[in-house]
PDB file of C-alpha atoms and ligand atoms in Angstrom:
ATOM      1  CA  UNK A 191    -151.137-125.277 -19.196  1.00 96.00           C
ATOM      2  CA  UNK A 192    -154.140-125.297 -17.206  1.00 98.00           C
ATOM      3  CA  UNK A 193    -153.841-123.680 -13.774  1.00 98.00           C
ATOM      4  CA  UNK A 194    -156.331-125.268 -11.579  1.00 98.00           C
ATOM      5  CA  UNK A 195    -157.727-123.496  -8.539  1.00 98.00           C
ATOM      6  CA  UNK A 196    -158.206-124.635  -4.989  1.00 98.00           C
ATOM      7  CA  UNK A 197    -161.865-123.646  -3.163  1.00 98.00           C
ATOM      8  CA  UNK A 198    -159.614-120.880  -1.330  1.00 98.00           C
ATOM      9  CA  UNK A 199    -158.327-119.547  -4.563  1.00 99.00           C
ATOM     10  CA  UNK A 200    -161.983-119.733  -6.046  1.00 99.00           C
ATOM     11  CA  UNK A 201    -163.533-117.832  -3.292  1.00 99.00           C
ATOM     12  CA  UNK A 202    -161.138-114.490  -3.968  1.00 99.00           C
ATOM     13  CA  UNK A 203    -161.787-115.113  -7.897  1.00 99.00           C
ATOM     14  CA  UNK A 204    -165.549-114.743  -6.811  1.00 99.00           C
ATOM     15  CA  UNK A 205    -164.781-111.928  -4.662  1.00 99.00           C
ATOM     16  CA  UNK A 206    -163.090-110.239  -7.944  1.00 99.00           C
ATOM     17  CA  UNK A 207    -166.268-111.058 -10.041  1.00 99.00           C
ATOM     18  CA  UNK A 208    -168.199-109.790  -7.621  1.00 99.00           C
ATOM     19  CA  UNK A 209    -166.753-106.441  -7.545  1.00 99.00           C
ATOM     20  CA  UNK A 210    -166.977-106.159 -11.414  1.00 99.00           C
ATOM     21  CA  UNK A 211    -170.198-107.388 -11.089  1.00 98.00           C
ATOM     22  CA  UNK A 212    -170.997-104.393  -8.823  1.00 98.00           C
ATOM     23  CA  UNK A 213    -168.892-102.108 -10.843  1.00 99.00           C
ATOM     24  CA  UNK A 214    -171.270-102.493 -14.206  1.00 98.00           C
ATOM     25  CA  UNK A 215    -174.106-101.848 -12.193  1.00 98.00           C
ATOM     26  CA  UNK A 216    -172.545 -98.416 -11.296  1.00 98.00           C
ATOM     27  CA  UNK A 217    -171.921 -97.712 -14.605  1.00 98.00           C
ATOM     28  CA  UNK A 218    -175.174 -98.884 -15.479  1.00 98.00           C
ATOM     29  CA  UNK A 219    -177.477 -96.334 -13.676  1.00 97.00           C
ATOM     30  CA  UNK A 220    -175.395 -93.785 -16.030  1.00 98.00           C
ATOM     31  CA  UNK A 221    -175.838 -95.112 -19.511  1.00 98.00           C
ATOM     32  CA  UNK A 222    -178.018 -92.322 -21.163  1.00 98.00           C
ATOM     33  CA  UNK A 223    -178.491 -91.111 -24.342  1.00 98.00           C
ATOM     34  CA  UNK A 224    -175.535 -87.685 -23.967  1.00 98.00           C
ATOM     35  CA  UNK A 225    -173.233 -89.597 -21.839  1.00 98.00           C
ATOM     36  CA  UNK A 226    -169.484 -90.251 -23.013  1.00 99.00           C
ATOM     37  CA  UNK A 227    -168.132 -93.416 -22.883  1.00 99.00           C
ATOM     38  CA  UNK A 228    -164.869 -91.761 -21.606  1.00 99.00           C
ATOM     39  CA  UNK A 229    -167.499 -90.444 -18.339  1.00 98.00           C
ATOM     40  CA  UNK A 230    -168.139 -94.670 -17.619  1.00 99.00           C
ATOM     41  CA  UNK A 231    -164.851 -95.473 -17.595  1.00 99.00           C
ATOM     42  CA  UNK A 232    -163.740 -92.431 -15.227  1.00 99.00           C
ATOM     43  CA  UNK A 233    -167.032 -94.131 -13.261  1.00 98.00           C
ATOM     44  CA  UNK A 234    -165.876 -97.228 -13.071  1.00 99.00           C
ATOM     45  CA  UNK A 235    -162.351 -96.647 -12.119  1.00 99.00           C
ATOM     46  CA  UNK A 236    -163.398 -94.685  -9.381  1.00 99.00           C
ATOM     47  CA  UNK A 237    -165.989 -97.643  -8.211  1.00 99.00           C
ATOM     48  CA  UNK A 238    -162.843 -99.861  -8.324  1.00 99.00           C
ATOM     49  CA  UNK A 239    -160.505 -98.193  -6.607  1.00 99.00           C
ATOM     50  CA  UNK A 240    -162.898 -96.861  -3.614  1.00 98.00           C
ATOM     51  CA  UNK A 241    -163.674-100.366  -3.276  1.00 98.00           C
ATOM     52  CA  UNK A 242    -159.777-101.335  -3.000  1.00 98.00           C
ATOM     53  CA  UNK A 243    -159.406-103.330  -6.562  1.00 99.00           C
ATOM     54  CA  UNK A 244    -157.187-102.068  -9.461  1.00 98.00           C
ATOM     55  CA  UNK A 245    -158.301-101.750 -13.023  1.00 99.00           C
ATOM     56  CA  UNK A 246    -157.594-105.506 -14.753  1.00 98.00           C
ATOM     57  CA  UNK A 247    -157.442-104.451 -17.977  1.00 98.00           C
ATOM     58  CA  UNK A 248    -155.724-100.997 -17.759  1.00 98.00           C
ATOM     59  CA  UNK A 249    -151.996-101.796 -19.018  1.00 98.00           C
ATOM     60  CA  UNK A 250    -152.812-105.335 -19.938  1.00 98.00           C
ATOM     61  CA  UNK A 251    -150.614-105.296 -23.373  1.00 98.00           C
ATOM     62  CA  UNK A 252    -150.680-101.393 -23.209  1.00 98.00           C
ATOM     63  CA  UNK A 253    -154.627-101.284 -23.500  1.00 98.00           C
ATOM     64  CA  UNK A 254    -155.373 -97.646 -22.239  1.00 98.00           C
ATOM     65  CA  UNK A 255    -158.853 -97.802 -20.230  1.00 99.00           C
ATOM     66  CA  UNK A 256    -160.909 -99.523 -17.488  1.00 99.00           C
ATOM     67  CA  UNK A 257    -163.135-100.685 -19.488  1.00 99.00           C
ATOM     68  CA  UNK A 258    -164.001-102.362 -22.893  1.00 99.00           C
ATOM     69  CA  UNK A 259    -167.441-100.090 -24.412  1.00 99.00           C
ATOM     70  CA  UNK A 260    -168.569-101.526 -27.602  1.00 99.00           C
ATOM     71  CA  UNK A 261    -171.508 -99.575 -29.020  1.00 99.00           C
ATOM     72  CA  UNK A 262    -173.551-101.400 -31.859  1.00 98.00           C
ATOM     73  CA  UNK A 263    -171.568-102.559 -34.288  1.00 98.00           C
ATOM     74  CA  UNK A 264    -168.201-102.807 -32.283  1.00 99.00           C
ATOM     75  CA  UNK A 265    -168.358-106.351 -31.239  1.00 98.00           C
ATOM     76  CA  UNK A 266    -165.312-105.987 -28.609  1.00 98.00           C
ATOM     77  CA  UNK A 267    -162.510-104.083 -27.341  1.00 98.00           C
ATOM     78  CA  UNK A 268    -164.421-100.637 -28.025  1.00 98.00           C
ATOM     79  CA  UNK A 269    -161.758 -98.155 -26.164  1.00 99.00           C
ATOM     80  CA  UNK A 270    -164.006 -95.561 -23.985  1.00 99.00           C
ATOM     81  CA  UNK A 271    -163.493 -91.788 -25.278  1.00 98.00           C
ATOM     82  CA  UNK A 272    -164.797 -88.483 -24.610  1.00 98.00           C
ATOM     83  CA  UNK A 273    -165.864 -88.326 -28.881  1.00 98.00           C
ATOM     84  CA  UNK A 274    -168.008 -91.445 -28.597  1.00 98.00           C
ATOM     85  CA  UNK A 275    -171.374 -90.040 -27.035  1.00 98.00           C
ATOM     86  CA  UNK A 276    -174.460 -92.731 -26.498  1.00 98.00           C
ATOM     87  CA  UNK A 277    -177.540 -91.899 -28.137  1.00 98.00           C
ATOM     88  CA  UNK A 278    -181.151 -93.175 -27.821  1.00 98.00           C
ATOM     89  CA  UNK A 279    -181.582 -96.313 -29.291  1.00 98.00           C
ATOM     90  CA  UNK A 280    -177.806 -97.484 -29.199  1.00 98.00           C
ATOM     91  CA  UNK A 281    -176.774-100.666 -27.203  1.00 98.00           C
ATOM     92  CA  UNK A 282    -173.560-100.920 -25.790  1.00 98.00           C
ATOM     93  CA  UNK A 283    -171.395-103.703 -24.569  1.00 98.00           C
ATOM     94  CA  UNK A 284    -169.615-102.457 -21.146  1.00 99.00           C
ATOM     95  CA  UNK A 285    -166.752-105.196 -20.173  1.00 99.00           C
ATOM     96  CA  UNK A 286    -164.612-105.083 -17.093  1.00 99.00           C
ATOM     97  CA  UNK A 287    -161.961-106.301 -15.128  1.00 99.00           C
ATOM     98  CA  UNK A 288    -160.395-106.064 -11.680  1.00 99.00           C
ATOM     99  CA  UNK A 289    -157.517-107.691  -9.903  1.00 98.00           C
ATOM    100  CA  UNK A 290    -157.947-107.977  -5.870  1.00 98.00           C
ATOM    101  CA  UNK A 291    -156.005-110.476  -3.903  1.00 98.00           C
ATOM    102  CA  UNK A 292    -153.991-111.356  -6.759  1.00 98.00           C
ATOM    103  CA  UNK A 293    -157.128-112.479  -8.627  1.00 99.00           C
ATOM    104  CA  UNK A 294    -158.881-111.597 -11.874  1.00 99.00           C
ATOM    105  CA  UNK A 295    -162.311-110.599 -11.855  1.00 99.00           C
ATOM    106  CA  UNK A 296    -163.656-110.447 -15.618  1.00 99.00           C
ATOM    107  CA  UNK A 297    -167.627-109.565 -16.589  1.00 99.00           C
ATOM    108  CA  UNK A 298    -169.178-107.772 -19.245  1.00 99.00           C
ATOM    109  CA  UNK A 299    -173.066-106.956 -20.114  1.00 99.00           C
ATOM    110  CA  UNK A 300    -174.741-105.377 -22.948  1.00 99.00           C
ATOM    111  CA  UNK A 301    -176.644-102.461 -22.224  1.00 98.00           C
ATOM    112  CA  UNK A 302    -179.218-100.635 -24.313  1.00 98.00           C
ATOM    113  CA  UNK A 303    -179.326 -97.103 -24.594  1.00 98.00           C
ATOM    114  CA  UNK A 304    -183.231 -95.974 -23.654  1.00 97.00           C
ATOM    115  CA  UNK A 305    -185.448 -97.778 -26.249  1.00 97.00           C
ATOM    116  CA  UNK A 306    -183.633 -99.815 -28.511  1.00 98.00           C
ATOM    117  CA  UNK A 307    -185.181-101.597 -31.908  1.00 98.00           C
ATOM    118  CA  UNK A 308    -187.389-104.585 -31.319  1.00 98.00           C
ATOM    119  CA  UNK A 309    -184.498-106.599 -33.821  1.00 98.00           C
ATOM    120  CA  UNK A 310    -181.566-105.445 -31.122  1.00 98.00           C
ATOM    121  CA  UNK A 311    -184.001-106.272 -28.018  1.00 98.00           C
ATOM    122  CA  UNK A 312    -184.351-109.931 -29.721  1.00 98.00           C
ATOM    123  CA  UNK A 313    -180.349-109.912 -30.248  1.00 99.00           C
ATOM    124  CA  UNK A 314    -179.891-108.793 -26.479  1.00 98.00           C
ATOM    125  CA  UNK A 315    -182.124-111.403 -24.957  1.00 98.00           C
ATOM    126  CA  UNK A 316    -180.651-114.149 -26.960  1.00 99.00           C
ATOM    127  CA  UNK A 317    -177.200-113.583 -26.508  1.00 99.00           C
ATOM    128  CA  UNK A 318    -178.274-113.616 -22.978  1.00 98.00           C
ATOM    129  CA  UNK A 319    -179.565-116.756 -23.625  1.00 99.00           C
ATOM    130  CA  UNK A 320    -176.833-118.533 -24.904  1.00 99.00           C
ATOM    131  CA  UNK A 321    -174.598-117.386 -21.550  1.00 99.00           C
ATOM    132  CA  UNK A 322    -176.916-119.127 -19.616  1.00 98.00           C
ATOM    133  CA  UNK A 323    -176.863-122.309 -22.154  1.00 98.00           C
ATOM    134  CA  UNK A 324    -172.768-122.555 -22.048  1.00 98.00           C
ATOM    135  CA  UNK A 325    -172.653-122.239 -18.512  1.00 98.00           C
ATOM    136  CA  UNK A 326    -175.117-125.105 -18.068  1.00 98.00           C
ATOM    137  CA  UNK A 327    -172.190-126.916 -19.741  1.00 98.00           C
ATOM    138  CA  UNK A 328    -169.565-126.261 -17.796  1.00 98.00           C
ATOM    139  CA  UNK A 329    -169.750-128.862 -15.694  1.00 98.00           C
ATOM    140  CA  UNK A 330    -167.176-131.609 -14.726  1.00 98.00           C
ATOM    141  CA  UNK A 331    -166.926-134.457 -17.253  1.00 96.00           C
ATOM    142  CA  UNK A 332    -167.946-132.482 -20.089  1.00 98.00           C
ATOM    143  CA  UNK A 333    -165.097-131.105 -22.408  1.00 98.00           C
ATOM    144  CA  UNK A 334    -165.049-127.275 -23.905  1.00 98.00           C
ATOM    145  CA  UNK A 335    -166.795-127.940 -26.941  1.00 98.00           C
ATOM    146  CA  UNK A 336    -169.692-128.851 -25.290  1.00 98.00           C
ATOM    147  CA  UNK A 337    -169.654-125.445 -24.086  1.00 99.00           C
ATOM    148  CA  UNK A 338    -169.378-123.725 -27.445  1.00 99.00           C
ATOM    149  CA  UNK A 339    -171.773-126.209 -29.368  1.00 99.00           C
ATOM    150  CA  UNK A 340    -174.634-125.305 -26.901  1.00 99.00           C
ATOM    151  CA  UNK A 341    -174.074-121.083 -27.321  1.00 99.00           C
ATOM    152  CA  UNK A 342    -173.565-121.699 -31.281  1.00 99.00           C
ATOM    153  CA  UNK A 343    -176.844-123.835 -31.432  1.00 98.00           C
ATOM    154  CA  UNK A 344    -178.900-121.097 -29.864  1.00 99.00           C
ATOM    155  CA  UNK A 345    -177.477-118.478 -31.248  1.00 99.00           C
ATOM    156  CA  UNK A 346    -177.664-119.994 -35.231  1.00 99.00           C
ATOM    157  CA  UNK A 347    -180.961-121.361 -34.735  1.00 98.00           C
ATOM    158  CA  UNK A 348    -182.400-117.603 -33.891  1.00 98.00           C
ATOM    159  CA  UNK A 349    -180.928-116.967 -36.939  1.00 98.00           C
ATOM    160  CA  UNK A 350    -177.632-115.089 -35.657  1.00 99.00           C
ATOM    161  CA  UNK A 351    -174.052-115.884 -35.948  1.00 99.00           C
ATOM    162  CA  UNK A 352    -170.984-116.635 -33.790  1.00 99.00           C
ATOM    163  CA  UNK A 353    -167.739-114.563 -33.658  1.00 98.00           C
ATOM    164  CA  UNK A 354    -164.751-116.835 -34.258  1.00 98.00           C
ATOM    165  CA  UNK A 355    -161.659-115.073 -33.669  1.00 98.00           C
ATOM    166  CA  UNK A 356    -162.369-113.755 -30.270  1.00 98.00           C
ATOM    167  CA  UNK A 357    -162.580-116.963 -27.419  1.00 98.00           C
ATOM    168  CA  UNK A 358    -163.642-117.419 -23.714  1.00 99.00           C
ATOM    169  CA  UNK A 359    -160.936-118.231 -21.366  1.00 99.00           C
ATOM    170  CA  UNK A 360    -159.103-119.469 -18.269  1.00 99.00           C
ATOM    171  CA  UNK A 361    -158.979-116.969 -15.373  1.00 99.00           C
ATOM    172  CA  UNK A 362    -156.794-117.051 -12.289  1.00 98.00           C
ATOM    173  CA  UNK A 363    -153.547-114.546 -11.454  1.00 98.00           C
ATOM    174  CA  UNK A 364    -153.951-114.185 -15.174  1.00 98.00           C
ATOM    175  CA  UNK A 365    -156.693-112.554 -17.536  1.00 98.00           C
ATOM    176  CA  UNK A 366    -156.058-114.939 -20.023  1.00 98.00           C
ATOM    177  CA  UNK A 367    -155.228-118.663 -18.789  1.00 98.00           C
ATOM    178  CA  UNK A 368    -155.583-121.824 -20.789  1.00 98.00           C
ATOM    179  CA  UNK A 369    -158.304-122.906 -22.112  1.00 98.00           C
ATOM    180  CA  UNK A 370    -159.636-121.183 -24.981  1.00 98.00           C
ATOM    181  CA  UNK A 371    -163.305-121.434 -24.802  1.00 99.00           C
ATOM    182  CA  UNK A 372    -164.752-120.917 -28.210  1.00 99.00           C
ATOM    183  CA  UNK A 373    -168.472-119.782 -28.625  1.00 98.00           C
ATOM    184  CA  UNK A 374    -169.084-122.618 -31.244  1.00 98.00           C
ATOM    185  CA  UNK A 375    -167.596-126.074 -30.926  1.00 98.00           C
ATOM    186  CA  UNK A 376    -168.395-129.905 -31.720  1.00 98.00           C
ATOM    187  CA  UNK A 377    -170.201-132.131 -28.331  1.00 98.00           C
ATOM    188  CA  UNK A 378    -167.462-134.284 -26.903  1.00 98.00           C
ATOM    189  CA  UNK A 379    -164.703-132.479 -28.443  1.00 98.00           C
ATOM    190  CA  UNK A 380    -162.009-130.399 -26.537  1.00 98.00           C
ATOM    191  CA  UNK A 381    -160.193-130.128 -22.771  1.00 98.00           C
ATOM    192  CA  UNK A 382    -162.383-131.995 -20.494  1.00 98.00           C
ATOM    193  CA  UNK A 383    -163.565-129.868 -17.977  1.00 98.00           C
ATOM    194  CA  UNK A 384    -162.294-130.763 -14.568  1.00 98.00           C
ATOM    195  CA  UNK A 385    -163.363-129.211 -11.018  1.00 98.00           C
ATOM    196  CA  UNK A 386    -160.794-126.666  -9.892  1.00 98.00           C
ATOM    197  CA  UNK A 387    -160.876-124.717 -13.635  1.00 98.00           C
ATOM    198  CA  UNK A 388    -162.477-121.347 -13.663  1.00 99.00           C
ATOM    199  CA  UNK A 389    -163.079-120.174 -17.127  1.00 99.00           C
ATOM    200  CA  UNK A 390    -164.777-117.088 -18.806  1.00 99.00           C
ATOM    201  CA  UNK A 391    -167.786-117.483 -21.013  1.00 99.00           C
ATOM    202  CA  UNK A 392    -168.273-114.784 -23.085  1.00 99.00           C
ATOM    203  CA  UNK A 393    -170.972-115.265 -26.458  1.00 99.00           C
ATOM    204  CA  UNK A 394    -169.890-112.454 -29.091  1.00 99.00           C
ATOM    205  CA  UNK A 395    -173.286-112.729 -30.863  1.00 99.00           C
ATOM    206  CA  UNK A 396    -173.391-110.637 -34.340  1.00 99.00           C
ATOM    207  CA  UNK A 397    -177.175-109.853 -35.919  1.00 98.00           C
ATOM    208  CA  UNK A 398    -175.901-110.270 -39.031  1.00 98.00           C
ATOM    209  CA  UNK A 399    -172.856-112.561 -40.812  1.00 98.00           C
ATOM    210  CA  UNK A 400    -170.365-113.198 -38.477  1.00 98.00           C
ATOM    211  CA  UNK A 401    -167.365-111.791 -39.977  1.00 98.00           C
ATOM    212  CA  UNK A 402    -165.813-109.095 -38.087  1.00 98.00           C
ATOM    213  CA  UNK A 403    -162.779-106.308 -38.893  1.00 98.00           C
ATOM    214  CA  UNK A 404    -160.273-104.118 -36.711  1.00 98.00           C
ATOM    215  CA  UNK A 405    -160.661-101.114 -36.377  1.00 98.00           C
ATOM    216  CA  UNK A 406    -157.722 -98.315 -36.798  1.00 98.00           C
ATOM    217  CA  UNK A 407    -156.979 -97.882 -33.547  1.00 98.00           C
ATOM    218  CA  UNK A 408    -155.636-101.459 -33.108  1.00 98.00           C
ATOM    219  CA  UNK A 409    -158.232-102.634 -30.434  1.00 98.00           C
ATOM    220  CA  UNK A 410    -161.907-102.280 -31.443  1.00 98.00           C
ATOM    221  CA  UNK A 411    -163.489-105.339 -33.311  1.00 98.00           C
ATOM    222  CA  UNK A 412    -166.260-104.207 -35.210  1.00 98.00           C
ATOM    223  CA  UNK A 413    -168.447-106.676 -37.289  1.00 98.00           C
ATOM    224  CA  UNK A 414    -167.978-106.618 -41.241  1.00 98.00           C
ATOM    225  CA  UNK A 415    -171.138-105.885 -42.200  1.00 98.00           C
ATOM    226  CA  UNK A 416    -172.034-102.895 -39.488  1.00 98.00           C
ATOM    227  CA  UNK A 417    -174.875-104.801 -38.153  1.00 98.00           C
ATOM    228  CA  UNK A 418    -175.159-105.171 -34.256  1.00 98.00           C
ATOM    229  CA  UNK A 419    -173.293-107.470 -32.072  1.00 99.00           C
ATOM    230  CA  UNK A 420    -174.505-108.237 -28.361  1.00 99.00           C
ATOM    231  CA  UNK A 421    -171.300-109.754 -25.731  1.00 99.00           C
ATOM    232  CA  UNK A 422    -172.296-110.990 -22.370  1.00 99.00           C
ATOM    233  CA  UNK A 423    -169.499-112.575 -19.723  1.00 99.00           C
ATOM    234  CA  UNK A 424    -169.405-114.573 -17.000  1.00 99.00           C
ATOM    235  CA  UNK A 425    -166.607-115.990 -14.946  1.00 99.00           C
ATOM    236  CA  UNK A 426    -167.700-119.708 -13.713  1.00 99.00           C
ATOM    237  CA  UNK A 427    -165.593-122.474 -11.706  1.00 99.00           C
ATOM    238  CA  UNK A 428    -166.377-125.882 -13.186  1.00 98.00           C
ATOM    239  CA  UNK A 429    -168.035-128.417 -10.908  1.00 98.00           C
ATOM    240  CA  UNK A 430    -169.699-131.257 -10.189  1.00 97.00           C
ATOM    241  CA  UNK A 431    -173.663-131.306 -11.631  1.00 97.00           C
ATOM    242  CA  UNK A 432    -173.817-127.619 -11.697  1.00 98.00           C
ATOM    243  CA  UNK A 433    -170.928-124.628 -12.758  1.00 98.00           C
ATOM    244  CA  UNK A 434    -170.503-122.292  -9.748  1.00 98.00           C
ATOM    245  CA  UNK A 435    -171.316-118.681 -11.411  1.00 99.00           C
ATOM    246  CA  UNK A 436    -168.767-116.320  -9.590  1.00 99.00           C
ATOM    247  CA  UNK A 437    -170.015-113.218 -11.731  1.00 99.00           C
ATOM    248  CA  UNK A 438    -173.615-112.160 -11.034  1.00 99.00           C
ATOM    249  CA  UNK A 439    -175.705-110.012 -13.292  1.00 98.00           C
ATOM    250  CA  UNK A 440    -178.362-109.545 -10.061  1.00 98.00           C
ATOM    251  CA  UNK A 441    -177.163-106.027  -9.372  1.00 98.00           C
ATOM    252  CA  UNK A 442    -177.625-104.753 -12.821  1.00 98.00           C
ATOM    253  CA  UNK A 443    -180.855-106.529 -13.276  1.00 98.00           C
ATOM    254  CA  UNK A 444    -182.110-104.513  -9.764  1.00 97.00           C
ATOM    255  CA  UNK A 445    -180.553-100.924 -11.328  1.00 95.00           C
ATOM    256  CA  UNK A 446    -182.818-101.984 -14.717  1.00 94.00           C
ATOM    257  CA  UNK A 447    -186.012-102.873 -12.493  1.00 93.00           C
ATOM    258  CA  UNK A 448    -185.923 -99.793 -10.682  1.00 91.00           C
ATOM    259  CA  UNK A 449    -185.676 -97.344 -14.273  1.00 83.00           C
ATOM    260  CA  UNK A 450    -188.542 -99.347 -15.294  1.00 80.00           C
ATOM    261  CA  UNK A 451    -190.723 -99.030 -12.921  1.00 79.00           C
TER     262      UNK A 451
HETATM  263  N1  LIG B 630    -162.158-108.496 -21.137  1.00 89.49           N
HETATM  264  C1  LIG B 630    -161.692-109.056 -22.343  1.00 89.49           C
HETATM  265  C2  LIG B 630    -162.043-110.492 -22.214  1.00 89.49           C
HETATM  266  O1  LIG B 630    -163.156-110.718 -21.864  1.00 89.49           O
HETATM  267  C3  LIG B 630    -160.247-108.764 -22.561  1.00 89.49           C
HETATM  268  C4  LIG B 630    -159.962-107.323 -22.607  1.00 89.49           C
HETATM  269  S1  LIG B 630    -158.306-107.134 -22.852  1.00 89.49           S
HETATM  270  C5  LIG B 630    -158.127-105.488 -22.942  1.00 89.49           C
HETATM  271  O2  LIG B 630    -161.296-111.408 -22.336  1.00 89.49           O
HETATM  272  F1  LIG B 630    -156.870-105.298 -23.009  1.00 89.49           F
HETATM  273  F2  LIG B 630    -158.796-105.036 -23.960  1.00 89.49           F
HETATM  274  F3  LIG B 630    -158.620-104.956 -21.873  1.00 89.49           F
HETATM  275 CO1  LIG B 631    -164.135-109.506 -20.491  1.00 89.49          CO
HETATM  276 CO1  LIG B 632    -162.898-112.474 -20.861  1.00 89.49          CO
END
């Protein structure tokens, strides 16, 4: 069933996805080649609770962490751990949720770890890329697949390849709400998206073929073939002529600018 939101309700989710949104940047100024990915996570739960949130995912089905870190190869679900060190070159995909207000924030944004391979760069910006392109979708009138057709055309004709088994999603008072959004799709096919539905768009990009496997501790997704996989989220309310993007990528982007320059 699809829970649809009044402007009221929409607001808080923004305020969530804000606070996420914030949160990544935090752990963003400390992504470093020597840094733990068990160090983020004690980062970002500290960001969330100083700013009066709670961890979304902690607990959600017994997952143990604040965050999701998936370094190359993991496409998803990469639990954070004091044995997985970032090292020059790496990319990792840092994904996390809050609830405030009874609300579900839910963002994630793929980081590289000082100077990454001109191939991962190119996987980076295009998985970027087709964010942007489902979210220009996910407007009223249009149905899901719409959504997923425009991230799987980008995405196949840069010569990359979808995930299947992991999907976008509703978000409300739950993580996971109806619909599934799938990263690849048919136009015209699908739920029609309606004003009032906030859903999570969330390209799982793989460099390589798009099969993927579990890992052995039950939540990491990693892809087949070990190549690189690039996952960038947004949470967006559906509306009319234009989606209304509640997660913002703006205070990462700043953090990035300023190590550059
Ligand atoms: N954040 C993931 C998503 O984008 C879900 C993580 S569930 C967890 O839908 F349990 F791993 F945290
Ligand atoms: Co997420
Ligand atoms: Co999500």
């Amino acid at each position: 069933m699809i829970l649809y939101k009044t402007a009221e309700e929409i607001e808080l989710i923004r305020e969530s996805n804000q606070l996420v949104s914030k949160t990544l940047a935090e752990v963003g100024k400390h992504i470093a080649p020597g840094v733990s990915t068990e160090k983020l996570d004690q980062i970002a739960e500290t960001f969330i609770r100083d700013h009066g949130a709670v961890p979304g995912f902690l607990g959600y089905q017994a997952y143990p962490k604040t965050l999701c870190t998936s370094v190359n190869a993991q496409v998803v679900h990469g639990i954070p751990s004091h044995k997985v060190i970032l090292e020059e070159g790496d990319m990792i995909s840092v994904d996390c949720g809050v609830v405030m207000n009874e609300f579900y924030g839910d963002t994630a944004f793929s980081f590289q770890v000082g100077e990454v391979k001109d191939e991962v760069r190119r996987l980076l910006t295009i998985t970027r890329e087709c964010l942007q392109k489902g979210v220009e979708q996910a407007v009223e009138g249009k149905r899901v697949g719409d959504v997923g057709y425009a991230v799987q055309q980008h995405a196949e004709s840069n010569g990359y390849s979808v995930v299947r088994e992991m999907v976008g999603h509703g978000l409300g008072r739950h993580l996971h709400e109806a619909p599934e959004v799938p990263n690849y799709g048919r136009r015209g096919t699908g739920p029609k998206l309606k004003k009032g539905m906030v859903i999570c768009i969330e390209p799982m990009i793989n460099l390589g073929r798009r099969q993927i496997s579990q890992e052995a501790d039950g939540w990491a997704i990693r892809t087949a073939d070990n190549k690189p996989s690039a996952h960038f989220e947004w949470a967006v309310a559906v509306d009319k002529g234009k989606a209304d993007v509640l997660s913002t990528f703006d205070y990462i982007d700043k953090e990035l600018n300023k190590l550059n320059s």
